[in-house]
Structures are given as structure tokens and as C-alpha cells.
Short mmCIF file of C-alpha atoms in Angstrom, two decimals:
data_model
loop_
_atom_site.label_atom_id
_atom_site.label_comp_id
_atom_site.label_asym_id
_atom_site.label_seq_id
_atom_site.Cartn_x
_atom_site.Cartn_y
_atom_site.Cartn_z
CA UNK A 1 68.01 31.22 81.71
CA UNK A 2 67.12 34.78 82.62
CA UNK A 3 68.06 37.38 79.97
CA UNK A 4 69.67 39.57 82.66
CA UNK A 5 72.27 36.98 83.67
CA UNK A 6 75.76 36.90 82.22
CA UNK A 7 78.74 34.68 82.61
CA UNK A 8 82.00 36.15 83.91
CA UNK A 9 85.32 34.35 83.59
CA UNK A 10 87.85 35.09 86.31
CA UNK A 11 91.53 34.78 85.47
CA UNK A 12 93.98 34.28 88.27
CA UNK A 13 97.55 35.48 88.13
CA UNK A 14 100.59 34.12 89.90
CA UNK A 15 103.74 36.13 90.59
CA UNK A 16 107.07 34.83 91.80
CA UNK A 17 110.77 35.68 91.77
CA UNK A 18 113.26 33.41 90.01
CA UNK A 19 116.72 33.42 88.52
CA UNK A 20 117.08 34.15 84.79
CA UNK A 21 119.97 34.29 82.37
CA UNK A 22 119.73 36.36 79.16
CA UNK A 23 122.37 35.21 76.69
CA UNK A 24 123.31 36.77 73.34
CA UNK A 25 124.21 33.86 71.02
CA UNK A 26 125.77 36.12 68.36
CA UNK A 27 128.32 37.76 70.69
CA UNK A 28 128.42 34.80 73.14
CA UNK A 29 127.86 37.21 76.02
CA UNK A 30 125.66 37.19 79.08
CA UNK A 31 123.51 40.32 79.03
CA UNK A 32 121.84 39.67 82.36
CA UNK A 33 122.04 37.06 85.08
CA UNK A 34 120.07 37.47 88.27
CA UNK A 35 116.61 37.79 89.75
CA UNK A 36 113.49 38.32 87.69
CA UNK A 37 109.82 38.67 88.46
CA UNK A 38 107.78 36.03 86.69
CA UNK A 39 104.13 36.97 86.35
CA UNK A 40 101.77 34.41 84.83
CA UNK A 41 98.25 35.34 83.82
CA UNK A 42 96.41 32.77 81.71
CA UNK A 43 94.96 35.38 79.37
CA UNK A 44 98.08 37.55 79.14
CA UNK A 45 100.89 35.02 78.73
CA UNK A 46 104.01 34.85 80.85
CA UNK A 47 105.68 38.15 81.77
CA UNK A 48 109.35 38.02 82.75
CA UNK A 49 110.70 41.35 84.10
CA UNK A 50 114.29 42.03 85.15
CA UNK A 51 116.68 44.96 85.44
CA UNK A 52 120.13 46.12 86.42
CA UNK A 53 121.69 49.57 86.87
CA UNK A 54 121.50 50.47 83.16
CA UNK A 55 118.77 48.33 81.57
CA UNK A 56 115.23 47.18 82.21
CA UNK A 57 113.75 44.24 80.28
CA UNK A 58 110.26 42.81 79.88
CA UNK A 59 109.55 39.69 77.85
CA UNK A 60 105.84 38.84 77.43
CA UNK A 61 105.78 35.27 76.18
CA UNK A 62 103.14 33.21 74.39
CA UNK A 63 103.41 29.89 72.62
CA UNK A 64 103.35 31.52 69.17
CA UNK A 65 105.33 34.70 69.84
CA UNK A 66 106.56 37.33 72.23
CA UNK A 67 106.82 41.03 72.88
CA UNK A 68 110.20 42.35 73.99
CA UNK A 69 110.47 45.72 75.68
CA UNK A 70 113.82 47.05 76.85
CA UNK A 71 114.79 50.39 78.31
CA UNK A 72 118.24 51.97 78.54
CA UNK A 73 119.26 55.15 76.72
CA UNK A 74 116.57 54.15 74.22
CA UNK A 75 113.24 52.36 74.50
CA UNK A 76 112.81 49.29 72.28
CA UNK A 77 109.43 47.63 71.61
CA UNK A 78 109.35 44.53 69.38
CA UNK A 79 106.54 42.14 68.51
CA UNK A 80 107.93 38.81 67.27
CA UNK A 81 106.10 35.83 65.73
CA UNK A 82 107.73 32.87 63.98
CA UNK A 83 107.88 33.19 60.18
CA UNK A 84 105.95 36.45 60.31
CA UNK A 85 106.73 40.01 59.33
CA UNK A 86 105.84 42.10 62.39
CA UNK A 87 106.50 45.63 63.59
CA UNK A 88 108.62 47.26 66.24
CA UNK A 89 110.09 50.62 67.07
CA UNK A 90 112.91 52.34 68.91
CA UNK A 91 112.26 55.57 70.78
CA UNK A 92 115.21 57.91 71.23
CA UNK A 93 115.51 61.49 72.44
CA UNK A 94 115.40 62.48 68.74
CA UNK A 95 112.18 60.62 67.90
CA UNK A 96 110.82 57.22 66.98
CA UNK A 97 112.36 54.81 64.47
CA UNK A 98 109.89 52.31 63.00
CA UNK A 99 111.19 48.82 62.23
CA UNK A 100 110.07 45.69 60.44
CA UNK A 101 110.83 42.47 62.33
CA UNK A 102 111.27 39.01 60.84
CA UNK A 103 111.52 36.05 63.25
CA UNK A 104 113.35 33.04 61.79
CA UNK A 105 113.52 30.90 64.95
CA UNK A 106 111.30 30.77 68.04
CA UNK A 107 111.37 28.00 70.63
CA UNK A 108 109.67 28.18 73.99
CA UNK A 109 109.26 25.77 76.89
CA UNK A 110 109.03 26.11 80.67
CA UNK A 111 112.82 26.57 81.09
CA UNK A 112 113.91 28.75 78.18
CA UNK A 113 112.86 30.98 75.32
CA UNK A 114 115.08 31.16 72.25
CA UNK A 115 114.43 33.73 69.54
CA UNK A 116 116.36 34.65 66.40
CA UNK A 117 115.13 37.66 64.47
CA UNK A 118 116.13 40.45 62.12
CA UNK A 119 115.31 44.13 62.48
CA UNK A 120 114.86 45.84 59.13
CA UNK A 121 114.80 49.54 58.35
CA UNK A 122 114.86 50.35 54.66
CA UNK A 123 117.79 48.44 53.13
CA UNK A 124 119.52 47.87 56.47
CA UNK A 125 119.08 44.62 58.37
CA UNK A 126 120.56 43.52 61.69
CA UNK A 127 120.26 40.01 63.12
CA UNK A 128 119.75 39.12 66.80
CA UNK A 129 119.73 35.76 68.58
CA UNK A 130 118.88 35.51 72.29
CA UNK A 131 118.13 32.79 74.79
CA UNK A 132 116.37 33.58 78.05
CA UNK A 133 116.90 30.74 80.52
CA UNK A 134 114.45 30.58 83.42
CA UNK A 135 115.50 28.68 86.53
CA UNK A 136 112.28 28.01 88.33
CA UNK A 137 110.88 25.20 90.37
CA UNK A 138 107.29 25.70 89.24
CA UNK A 139 106.43 25.38 85.57
CA UNK A 140 103.73 27.19 83.65
CA UNK A 141 102.08 26.27 80.39
CA UNK A 142 102.66 29.09 77.94
CA UNK A 143 99.48 29.83 75.99
#
């Protein structure tokens, strides 16, 4: 093999629109139900993006964890991995609040993602539990 040759891997991405349902299991409330853009890139996981008049959500999903980004009056960025202490932050007009995240439950398949986690700042802790249902005809393997 010639020393000047190199191998390049090409990743293909697929994008489609599907119905999703974001459900808060603690308050038993639907936070969003409607269209979402599902963007699958083998090397970047599954990206689910959806929004309404007041909020914008992005869930980047892998088999072992996810990144949640939501925008409203504040910007929230969380990195979540099962049984791991991870980091997140909230950006407000007054500055950034750094958070520790602990994920106690994470289940993912082609039709839903369920995550239960705590956000910790100092001695304060708040628990969250969400399920994102994806109604799609095509299925993707989550890496």
C-alpha cells in the first residue's frame, strides 16, 4: 500500500419528520405532542428536535446516554448517563448556574426514551422523570 493513501469513512445521515409525545411522569402532564424532526447520523446518535410557541427541545440520544437541550426563558443543557455523575448548566439572563446530574434510570429503544434523573446544586436536589415517545414507521438502531 502506498504511504500517501488514506482511508476515509463516510457517514450518511437520514432526516425525517414524525410525531412525538414528551410526557412528565412526575406531574403526569404532556409537555409536548406534535411533529418533530428526527435526524439520524451513525456517528452522532439520534437527534430529536421539536418546538412550540414557548419552548424548543433537542434530545441527542445514544444507547448509553443522552444530551438534553431546551430553550424557553432559560437555556438548559444536560448530559445524562445511567448511574453516572455528569454535568449540566442553566443559562439565564443573570448568568450560568452549574449543575451536577445523576441519572437513576435510562431506557431507550426505537419507540421511546425514558430517563429519570436528579439535578443537584449544593445541598438542593430536584428529581425529573420524562418519557419521549416516538411514533415512527422506520426504526433506527441507537448507537
